[in-house]
Amino acid sequence: MPLPPPPQRSFASDNASGAHPDVIAAIIAANEGHAIAYGDDDWTLECQARFAELFGSGVETLLTFTGTGANVLALTTLLRPVDAVVCAAGSHVNVDEAGALERIAGAKLLDLPTPDGKLVPEQLAELASLLDNEHHVQPAVVTITQSTELGTVYSPAEVAALSEQAHSMGMKVHVDGARVANATAALGSSIAALRSMTIDAGVDVITFGGTKNGLLGGEAVVFLDPDLATRARFVRKTITQLPSKMRFVAAQFNALLDGELWLRNARHSNEMAARLYDAVAGLDPIEVAKPQVNGLFPTLPPVAIGPLQAWSFFWEWDTAKHQVRWMTSWDTMADDVERFAAGVAAAVAA
Amino acid sequence: MPLPPPPQRSFASDNASGAHPDVIAAIIAANEGHAIAYGDDDWTLECQARFAELFGSGVETLLTFTGTGANVLALTTLLRPVDAVVCAAGSHVNVDEAGALERIAGAKLLDLPTPDGKLVPEQLAELASLLDNEHHVQPAVVTITQSTELGTVYSPAEVAALSEQAHSMGMKVHVDGARVANATAALGSSIAALRSMTIDAGVDVITFGGTKNGLLGGEAVVFLDPDLATRARFVRKTITQLPSKMRFVAAQFNALLDGELWLRNARHSNEMAARLYDAVAGLDPIEVAKPQVNGLFPTLPPVAIGPLQAWSFFWEWDTAKHQVRWMTSWDTMADDVERFAAGVAAAVAA
Amino acid sequence: MPLPPPPQRSFASDNASGAHPDVIAAIIAANEGHAIAYGDDDWTLECQARFAELFGSGVETLLTFTGTGANVLALTTLLRPVDAVVCAAGSHVNVDEAGALERIAGAKLLDLPTPDGKLVPEQLAELASLLDNEHHVQPAVVTITQSTELGTVYSPAEVAALSEQAHSMGMKVHVDGARVANATAALGSSIAALRSMTIDAGVDVITFGGTKNGLLGGEAVVFLDPDLATRARFVRKTITQLPSKMRFVAAQFNALLDGELWLRNARHSNEMAARLYDAVAGLDPIEVAKPQVNGLFPTLPPVAIGPLQAWSFFWEWDTAKHQVRWMTSWDTMADDVERFAAGVAAAVAA
Amino acid sequence: MPLPPPPQRSFASDNASGAHPDVIAAIIAANEGHAIAYGDDDWTLECQARFAELFGSGVETLLTFTGTGANVLALTTLLRPVDAVVCAAGSHVNVDEAGALERIAGAKLLDLPTPDGKLVPEQLAELASLLDNEHHVQPAVVTITQSTELGTVYSPAEVAALSEQAHSMGMKVHVDGARVANATAALGSSIAALRSMTIDAGVDVITFGGTKNGLLGGEAVVFLDPDLATRARFVRKTITQLPSKMRFVAAQFNALLDGELWLRNARHSNEMAARLYDAVAGLDPIEVAKPQVNGLFPTLPPVAIGPLQAWSFFWEWDTAKHQVRWMTSWDTMADDVERFAAGVAAAVAA
């Protein structure tokens, strides 16, 4: 059975999308005259004020280009020699950043297994035996991903419990929030929801994602505890993440934070994933869990995977299990979902 | 004497300017639908083809965000442990990159004094005693800046002589071309001029600047010897310089390379510097050399510096000598030059 | 029930022992007159010749001070940026070297779970999906410990199978042989046995332990494939492991290699562990596996552990399981074993 | 004219000598029974107490193997990311440690020119413009060598002035004291002299050399301000400098510190250099300054250098100037000096 016309937009990743029109408009508006480079400009000041307002606190915000750069900036700022970062085994920082932290910070990642991408306090507690022993690296920061690489979401209580355990061991807490907007949308879609799982839950620093949520490119590292940021701007430069014409990164974020565009984009993306779930969940023999955010991780008949990828590309997630990943984006249209689901239906029926 | 109205555009740096309209237009055009991230897109393929055409050879091109990132990418790719990079003492990589190379590559910079920012082959030859001695770092790459941080320009013959000396010692040659367009404009303003001082002169890899020449942000690392690039794309990721939505960096460069916009921008910038020189060279007691590219490095009466900076900001270059730096940009207008020169005249007459 | 008199020598670790008298004698003999530092001396030349003879091949040998230093030297020499080292999760390089490799080489360790400290080829094969993907570190070296941290021993066939898999993926093979003498003793106690599981099994470089086998302090990194050693002596210096008065490290190894002292020491140590096993294996409720080399890993009644440690110190190995580690050494006496076993019997009977 | 019989001992370096008999005796005495590894032994406790007594203060002492290791340990402990170390251009840490600090700490060395190997406070003051500027590395530690690589000695007042300047800029002060014993001998040869130029002069941490002054091998890093040492023992392990059988390093230092052997050795070495000076200073056309410690840096007729090196090896120091280096050692005999001077006389007369 031939496949129907493919969707116009890809389900490969939320970074296959382009920039939201408001973001483009903000760049054009910022492209007026001269501005001193490296952040000494009005757009960057506005951006810092917007993040302080978002978190309701005197946070310290630094803009960067990439998520890997943002994570390395946040973590390197917190680490001394021999300090280690605790993370989930499947986390982006452990698997998908090509060893950036090891190279740049010279630090070890202590990666722990998880069934669902989420660390639990007991896993931190088990690392206490490493502390104060000179033969071992010293757990100093725990980094969690919200929402996780597996599409799961930490509840505010779960983050708070992890923070409490971490802080009791002298550790700091970092959130890789490449998709924190999607997690916020899932947890109530409000600024209060964002705060409840970050600043109110004891998180010390967060990578606040922009690129996957409608920017051309840009991430923000927000030190919720600004006392930890003393050296951050030096670190940003040394890790190559200091934007020269900073105004253009700031302007993008200003557009994203204006009128809660970041939440609107994320809600839409989550809704498209839910819609895709509704369309494919009943297709035998697909097995797929109901999405919490903007990704589905279905298992497919092996013979269907290749033809579907050739038709509209997506990534395999766990080859051994024939599990793939379908991501929706801020600009995914209902028509894209319908076409994609139709193609899947045709392929698995074949 | 009061100062006249300041210019609309700054002489602080060529990165105080914004993006050329063609670059903005290219971004808008690229913002259509979805594209697989990380460079698997048509814009990036086009960009690679354009650079191959520019250098007339099978070069390998990798796009990055920043000049520091581009330099670190180029150099880290070339270095083994204990290898060192030879550079001018005043070079950007040595002074203005916050130790990025030392941190990321773990490599030493051997910085050599120069009167004018330009290294000479004899300086490399003197390092031969380090080679094969396990107590010393091993000179492995020489990096030169074209045009230099002091506004000087290597002739093609000078680059060729350095390359010959470097290669005879088993070293590679890198050009930090953050302003290679301005240097090209100074050396004949043609593609032949670019080639004569790079690929024809034995250069192995070049950082081809975009940000200072009309982009929102973007640099290209071009391996003129593509055999050296085998590991470059891995290095780019690990140093945090892999753009996610690569098409938007590529599209900017495509606009810059199209119709020789890069050369037109650079010529204009150089011409504005020459015009500024003409306007201020005769003002007693200013001492200033005729610019080769787009920067002037005048010495001013000490009392004039502060008021002029407050009026239209620029950087001091050598405080002890009361030397400052004035940079023109691709968008500097004749009116800006006139106003700025008028202000300078007023300040030094005061 | 009171504990009997403790043994004179500890079962805490094989590095609690001192140096063999022949080693001391060799140091005294080497302490005659002057010798040019850093290895340009007769003792070092002799040492290199002895290792070439031991492996029957043109190996390249570099002496270092510590096992951590030797491992870092071997691995750093083999790694390029973004390359990773595959190891067992419980390996010394992963757990007990305080992140030395991550800091010094900037490289990631890919640590894999094992029931018995031994990697299998299938585990390497599963990493093939990382290769050539710029988002992931690139598996470049597999390091195995022989004998392992859990007292197990790879057979020559097992090493050969791992090497074959590794080489088929473009990877190199390193053996952390801090206790390779004990493994050799277990596998036939001959030079042929050593070769069968190293050079004949495709191993590229080995850390040949000395400190735990009767030296004051010293390890040898032997590049069985000398082509891989080109940069090793430079790396040794930069990682701080170049001995100044090298003759004294070399002299120790010359004594150890002379007359197969290394094998005699290891055999004795293994025999003492076997004797200890015989003495305690029947003591209810101790559970302990028959040792392959010089360590036992028994589980004890929880209440017995503390008093026994206070009486004659040893390390807990797995607190949750009440498992401890008892190591014998080259100088452990039968009387030490008897006394220690008597104390254990008394403690578990209490 | 043929050369007379060469001296029995070399003038190549003070690390060409062996170990003092008392040091060997101490090793033999320490080689009794078992001792828990890594410093939990009586010899190490005694050594720490001896250093506290030497400096009259609650210092924190860590033993290492090599001078490079000791310097890297001291400096890495003091550095945060982007921090830099200020040093003399010709210093060991800059020239002769193969980039160890850059690789291991990821830190830049800011090397300053000196006529005599000695930094002056004004040079630090000139670096103040770097502070708080994110584009530049941040000067955080100044390291000076005492006595210097050129055989000069800082007076206590000179060290105090440097410390005062450094501390006023928020910097710490490290002394590379590979030959601090020789400097102490030159400054009065008393414990008071040692203290006057270190702890009393504001020095924060010192590398106290042992290897060049009669040990088999061993250096001590003494944190004169013990508050700075919090992380030092972790750093020591991660940089591969934690001795396993620590008692043997400690025992060597205990012998060296006992009865002021360290000062007696250094005085003797200095005296032999003075004697050599007396014997050769008048030989035309040799130019040589009177030695302050145990090294001479004469200029020789070019044709004499090769034959003399072949006869009794020494190192060239500045090839362009035909300057060489002659070092005396703790075991240099008067007869060695006479023979060496006779050879020099014969060679320059030839």
Short mmCIF file of N, CA and C in Angstrom, two decimals, chain A residues 72-187:
data_model
loop_
_atom_site.label_atom_id
_atom_site.label_comp_id
_atom_site.label_asym_id
_atom_site.label_seq_id
_atom_site.Cartn_x
_atom_site.Cartn_y
_atom_site.Cartn_z
N VAL A 72 27.12 23.65 29.71
CA VAL A 72 28.53 23.71 30.10
C VAL A 72 28.79 24.99 30.90
N LEU A 73 28.18 26.08 30.50
CA LEU A 73 28.35 27.33 31.26
C LEU A 73 27.83 27.17 32.68
N ALA A 74 26.62 26.68 32.80
CA ALA A 74 26.02 26.56 34.14
C ALA A 74 26.85 25.64 35.03
N LEU A 75 27.24 24.51 34.49
CA LEU A 75 27.93 23.51 35.31
C LEU A 75 29.37 23.92 35.61
N THR A 76 30.08 24.42 34.59
CA THR A 76 31.47 24.80 34.82
C THR A 76 31.56 25.90 35.87
N THR A 77 30.59 26.78 35.88
CA THR A 77 30.60 27.84 36.88
C THR A 77 30.49 27.29 38.29
N LEU A 78 29.82 26.15 38.43
CA LEU A 78 29.58 25.59 39.76
C LEU A 78 30.67 24.64 40.23
N LEU A 79 31.57 24.24 39.35
CA LEU A 79 32.49 23.15 39.66
C LEU A 79 33.88 23.61 40.05
N ARG A 80 34.44 22.92 41.02
CA ARG A 80 35.86 23.04 41.32
C ARG A 80 36.55 21.77 40.82
N PRO A 81 37.89 21.76 40.76
CA PRO A 81 38.55 20.52 40.34
C PRO A 81 38.11 19.35 41.23
N VAL A 82 37.95 18.20 40.58
CA VAL A 82 37.58 16.93 41.22
C VAL A 82 36.08 16.86 41.51
N ASP A 83 35.36 17.96 41.34
CA ASP A 83 33.90 17.92 41.47
C ASP A 83 33.29 17.17 40.29
N ALA A 84 32.20 16.47 40.56
CA ALA A 84 31.52 15.71 39.52
C ALA A 84 30.06 16.13 39.43
N VAL A 85 29.47 15.84 38.29
CA VAL A 85 28.07 16.16 38.03
C VAL A 85 27.29 14.85 37.97
N VAL A 86 26.23 14.79 38.73
CA VAL A 86 25.36 13.61 38.72
C VAL A 86 24.25 13.85 37.71
N CYS A 87 23.99 12.84 36.89
CA CYS A 87 22.98 13.00 35.85
C CYS A 87 22.34 11.64 35.53
N ALA A 88 21.23 11.69 34.84
CA ALA A 88 20.61 10.45 34.35
C ALA A 88 21.44 9.91 33.19
N ALA A 89 21.50 8.58 33.11
CA ALA A 89 22.34 7.96 32.08
C ALA A 89 21.95 8.40 30.67
N GLY A 90 20.67 8.59 30.46
CA GLY A 90 20.22 8.95 29.12
C GLY A 90 20.13 10.44 28.87
N SER A 91 20.67 11.22 29.77
CA SER A 91 20.52 12.68 29.64
C SER A 91 21.34 13.24 28.48
N HIS A 92 20.87 14.36 27.97
CA HIS A 92 21.55 15.03 26.86
C HIS A 92 23.00 15.34 27.22
N VAL A 93 23.23 15.84 28.42
CA VAL A 93 24.58 16.23 28.81
C VAL A 93 25.50 15.01 28.83
N ASN A 94 24.95 13.85 29.07
CA ASN A 94 25.77 12.64 29.14
C ASN A 94 25.96 11.99 27.78
N VAL A 95 24.94 12.02 26.97
CA VAL A 95 24.95 11.23 25.73
C VAL A 95 25.14 12.08 24.48
N ASP A 96 24.57 13.26 24.47
CA ASP A 96 24.43 13.99 23.21
C ASP A 96 25.23 15.28 23.13
N GLU A 97 26.19 15.44 24.01
CA GLU A 97 26.99 16.67 23.95
C GLU A 97 28.46 16.37 23.67
N ALA A 98 28.72 15.18 23.15
CA ALA A 98 30.05 14.83 22.64
C ALA A 98 31.16 15.06 23.66
N GLY A 99 30.82 14.84 24.93
CA GLY A 99 31.86 14.97 25.94
C GLY A 99 32.27 16.41 26.21
N ALA A 100 31.39 17.36 25.94
CA ALA A 100 31.76 18.77 26.11
C ALA A 100 32.14 19.08 27.56
N LEU A 101 31.38 18.57 28.50
CA LEU A 101 31.68 18.91 29.89
C LEU A 101 33.00 18.30 30.34
N GLU A 102 33.23 17.07 29.96
CA GLU A 102 34.50 16.44 30.32
C GLU A 102 35.67 17.24 29.74
N ARG A 103 35.53 17.65 28.51
CA ARG A 103 36.64 18.37 27.87
C ARG A 103 36.81 19.76 28.47
N ILE A 104 35.73 20.49 28.62
CA ILE A 104 35.85 21.91 28.96
C ILE A 104 35.98 22.12 30.46
N ALA A 105 35.20 21.39 31.24
CA ALA A 105 35.32 21.53 32.68
C ALA A 105 36.33 20.54 33.26
N GLY A 106 36.73 19.54 32.48
CA GLY A 106 37.61 18.50 33.03
C GLY A 106 36.93 17.69 34.12
N ALA A 107 35.62 17.65 34.07
CA ALA A 107 34.85 17.03 35.16
C ALA A 107 34.21 15.72 34.71
N LYS A 108 34.01 14.85 35.67
CA LYS A 108 33.36 13.57 35.41
C LYS A 108 31.86 13.70 35.58
N LEU A 109 31.12 13.01 34.74
CA LEU A 109 29.69 12.84 34.91
C LEU A 109 29.45 11.49 35.57
N LEU A 110 28.72 11.51 36.67
CA LEU A 110 28.29 10.27 37.30
C LEU A 110 26.89 9.99 36.81
N ASP A 111 26.80 9.09 35.84
CA ASP A 111 25.50 8.86 35.19
C ASP A 111 24.79 7.68 35.82
N LEU A 112 23.55 7.89 36.21
CA LEU A 112 22.79 6.89 36.94
C LEU A 112 21.64 6.37 36.07
N PRO A 113 21.37 5.08 36.17
CA PRO A 113 20.28 4.51 35.36
C PRO A 113 18.91 4.99 35.86
N THR A 114 18.00 5.16 34.93
CA THR A 114 16.63 5.52 35.28
C THR A 114 15.70 4.81 34.32
N PRO A 115 14.52 4.40 34.79
CA PRO A 115 13.58 3.80 33.84
C PRO A 115 12.92 4.84 32.96
N ASP A 116 12.82 6.07 33.45
CA ASP A 116 11.98 7.08 32.79
C ASP A 116 12.68 8.42 32.61
N GLY A 117 14.01 8.42 32.78
CA GLY A 117 14.73 9.67 32.61
C GLY A 117 14.77 10.53 33.84
N LYS A 118 14.15 10.10 34.92
CA LYS A 118 14.05 10.92 36.13
C LYS A 118 14.86 10.35 37.28
N LEU A 119 15.72 11.16 37.84
CA LEU A 119 16.48 10.76 39.03
C LEU A 119 15.60 10.85 40.28
N VAL A 120 15.95 10.05 41.27
CA VAL A 120 15.23 10.12 42.56
C VAL A 120 16.24 10.37 43.67
N PRO A 121 15.77 10.95 44.78
CA PRO A 121 16.69 11.35 45.86
C PRO A 121 17.54 10.19 46.39
N GLU A 122 16.98 8.99 46.40
CA GLU A 122 17.73 7.85 46.94
C GLU A 122 19.01 7.62 46.14
N GLN A 123 18.95 7.93 44.85
CA GLN A 123 20.17 7.74 44.03
C GLN A 123 21.27 8.71 44.45
N LEU A 124 20.88 9.90 44.82
CA LEU A 124 21.89 10.83 45.32
C LEU A 124 22.45 10.33 46.65
N ALA A 125 21.55 9.90 47.51
CA ALA A 125 21.98 9.47 48.85
C ALA A 125 23.04 8.38 48.77
N GLU A 126 22.89 7.51 47.76
CA GLU A 126 23.86 6.41 47.64
C GLU A 126 25.26 6.90 47.27
N LEU A 127 25.36 8.11 46.80
CA LEU A 127 26.67 8.66 46.42
C LEU A 127 27.40 9.28 47.60
N ALA A 128 26.74 9.32 48.75
CA ALA A 128 27.36 10.00 49.90
C ALA A 128 28.69 9.36 50.27
N SER A 129 28.84 8.07 49.96
CA SER A 129 30.10 7.41 50.33
C SER A 129 31.30 7.96 49.57
N LEU A 130 31.04 8.64 48.48
CA LEU A 130 32.16 9.23 47.72
C LEU A 130 32.71 10.48 48.41
N LEU A 131 31.86 11.15 49.14
CA LEU A 131 32.23 12.46 49.68
C LEU A 131 33.41 12.35 50.63
N ASP A 132 34.30 13.28 50.48
CA ASP A 132 35.46 13.43 51.36
C ASP A 132 36.48 12.31 51.20
N ASN A 133 36.36 11.51 50.16
CA ASN A 133 37.34 10.45 49.90
C ASN A 133 38.17 10.86 48.68
N GLU A 134 39.44 11.06 48.90
CA GLU A 134 40.28 11.67 47.87
C GLU A 134 40.48 10.80 46.64
N HIS A 135 40.12 9.52 46.75
CA HIS A 135 40.27 8.64 45.58
C HIS A 135 39.13 8.79 44.58
N HIS A 136 38.06 9.43 45.03
CA HIS A 136 36.87 9.51 44.18
C HIS A 136 36.58 10.96 43.80
N VAL A 137 35.94 11.12 42.66
CA VAL A 137 35.40 12.44 42.34
C VAL A 137 34.33 12.80 43.38
N GLN A 138 34.09 14.09 43.52
CA GLN A 138 33.19 14.58 44.55
C GLN A 138 31.89 15.07 43.92
N PRO A 139 30.78 14.38 44.19
CA PRO A 139 29.50 14.83 43.63
C PRO A 139 29.20 16.25 44.11
N ALA A 140 29.05 17.16 43.18
CA ALA A 140 28.91 18.57 43.55
C ALA A 140 27.65 19.21 42.97
N VAL A 141 27.18 18.68 41.87
CA VAL A 141 26.00 19.22 41.22
C VAL A 141 25.17 18.06 40.70
N VAL A 142 23.87 18.15 40.85
CA VAL A 142 23.00 17.20 40.14
C VAL A 142 22.29 17.99 39.05
N THR A 143 22.29 17.42 37.86
CA THR A 143 21.57 18.06 36.75
C THR A 143 20.42 17.17 36.33
N ILE A 144 19.25 17.75 36.25
CA ILE A 144 18.08 17.00 35.78
C ILE A 144 17.53 17.71 34.54
N THR A 145 16.86 16.95 33.70
CA THR A 145 16.30 17.51 32.47
C THR A 145 14.78 17.60 32.65
N GLN A 146 14.24 18.78 32.31
CA GLN A 146 12.81 19.01 32.52
C GLN A 146 12.25 19.71 31.31
N SER A 147 11.37 19.13 30.54
CA SER A 147 10.98 17.74 30.55
C SER A 147 12.15 16.88 30.10
N THR A 148 12.10 15.59 30.44
CA THR A 148 13.25 14.72 30.19
C THR A 148 13.35 14.33 28.72
N GLU A 149 14.47 13.71 28.41
CA GLU A 149 14.72 13.23 27.06
C GLU A 149 13.74 12.13 26.66
N LEU A 150 13.05 11.56 27.66
CA LEU A 150 12.06 10.51 27.37
C LEU A 150 10.65 11.05 27.40
N GLY A 151 10.52 12.37 27.47
CA GLY A 151 9.19 12.97 27.42
C GLY A 151 8.43 12.93 28.74
N THR A 152 9.13 12.62 29.81
CA THR A 152 8.50 12.63 31.12
C THR A 152 8.73 13.98 31.81
N VAL A 153 7.97 14.20 32.87
CA VAL A 153 8.00 15.50 33.55
C VAL A 153 8.15 15.26 35.06
N TYR A 154 9.10 15.95 35.66
CA TYR A 154 9.21 15.93 37.13
C TYR A 154 8.08 16.78 37.71
N SER A 155 7.41 16.29 38.73
CA SER A 155 6.48 17.14 39.46
C SER A 155 7.27 18.11 40.32
N PRO A 156 6.67 19.24 40.71
CA PRO A 156 7.36 20.15 41.62
C PRO A 156 7.83 19.44 42.89
N ALA A 157 7.02 18.54 43.41
CA ALA A 157 7.42 17.84 44.63
C ALA A 157 8.64 16.96 44.38
N GLU A 158 8.70 16.36 43.21
CA GLU A 158 9.87 15.53 42.90
C GLU A 158 11.14 16.36 42.80
N VAL A 159 11.04 17.51 42.17
CA VAL A 159 12.22 18.38 42.09
C VAL A 159 12.62 18.85 43.49
N ALA A 160 11.64 19.22 44.29
CA ALA A 160 11.94 19.71 45.64
C ALA A 160 12.63 18.64 46.47
N ALA A 161 12.18 17.40 46.33
CA ALA A 161 12.80 16.32 47.10
C ALA A 161 14.24 16.09 46.65
N LEU A 162 14.47 16.16 45.36
CA LEU A 162 15.84 16.03 44.86
C LEU A 162 16.71 17.18 45.36
N SER A 163 16.18 18.39 45.31
CA SER A 163 16.94 19.55 45.76
C SER A 163 17.28 19.42 47.23
N GLU A 164 16.32 18.97 48.01
CA GLU A 164 16.56 18.86 49.44
C GLU A 164 17.69 17.87 49.70
N GLN A 165 17.61 16.72 49.01
CA GLN A 165 18.67 15.72 49.19
C GLN A 165 20.01 16.27 48.72
N ALA A 166 20.02 16.91 47.59
CA ALA A 166 21.27 17.46 47.05
C ALA A 166 21.87 18.48 48.00
N HIS A 167 21.04 19.41 48.43
CA HIS A 167 21.56 20.46 49.31
C HIS A 167 22.06 19.89 50.63
N SER A 168 21.41 18.83 51.10
CA SER A 168 21.85 18.24 52.36
C SER A 168 23.23 17.61 52.23
N MET A 169 23.62 17.31 51.00
CA MET A 169 24.95 16.75 50.74
C MET A 169 25.92 17.82 50.26
N GLY A 170 25.50 19.06 50.31
CA GLY A 170 26.38 20.14 49.86
C GLY A 170 26.41 20.31 48.35
N MET A 171 25.46 19.69 47.67
CA MET A 171 25.43 19.76 46.21
C MET A 171 24.48 20.87 45.72
N LYS A 172 24.69 21.29 44.50
CA LYS A 172 23.82 22.25 43.85
C LYS A 172 22.93 21.54 42.83
N VAL A 173 21.87 22.23 42.42
CA VAL A 173 20.89 21.64 41.51
C VAL A 173 20.78 22.46 40.23
N HIS A 174 20.99 21.80 39.10
CA HIS A 174 20.85 22.43 37.79
C HIS A 174 19.72 21.74 37.04
N VAL A 175 18.94 22.54 36.33
CA VAL A 175 17.91 22.00 35.45
C VAL A 175 18.30 22.30 34.01
N ASP A 176 18.42 21.25 33.21
CA ASP A 176 18.55 21.42 31.77
C ASP A 176 17.13 21.59 31.23
N GLY A 177 16.77 22.84 31.00
CA GLY A 177 15.41 23.16 30.59
C GLY A 177 15.30 23.46 29.11
N ALA A 178 15.98 22.66 28.30
CA ALA A 178 15.86 22.85 26.85
C ALA A 178 14.39 22.85 26.45
N ARG A 179 13.59 22.07 27.18
CA ARG A 179 12.13 22.02 26.94
C ARG A 179 11.36 22.36 28.22
N VAL A 180 11.87 23.29 28.99
CA VAL A 180 11.17 23.65 30.23
C VAL A 180 9.82 24.30 29.93
N ALA A 181 9.71 24.90 28.78
CA ALA A 181 8.41 25.48 28.41
C ALA A 181 7.37 24.38 28.25
N ASN A 182 7.75 23.29 27.61
CA ASN A 182 6.81 22.18 27.45
C ASN A 182 6.44 21.58 28.80
N ALA A 183 7.42 21.48 29.69
CA ALA A 183 7.12 20.95 31.02
C ALA A 183 6.18 21.90 31.76
N THR A 184 6.42 23.20 31.63
CA THR A 184 5.56 24.17 32.28
C THR A 184 4.14 24.06 31.74
N ALA A 185 4.03 23.93 30.44
CA ALA A 185 2.70 23.77 29.84
C ALA A 185 2.01 22.53 30.40
N ALA A 186 2.77 21.48 30.63
CA ALA A 186 2.18 20.25 31.13
C ALA A 186 1.76 20.35 32.59
N LEU A 187 2.41 21.24 33.31
CA LEU A 187 2.18 21.33 34.76
C LEU A 187 1.22 22.46 35.13
#
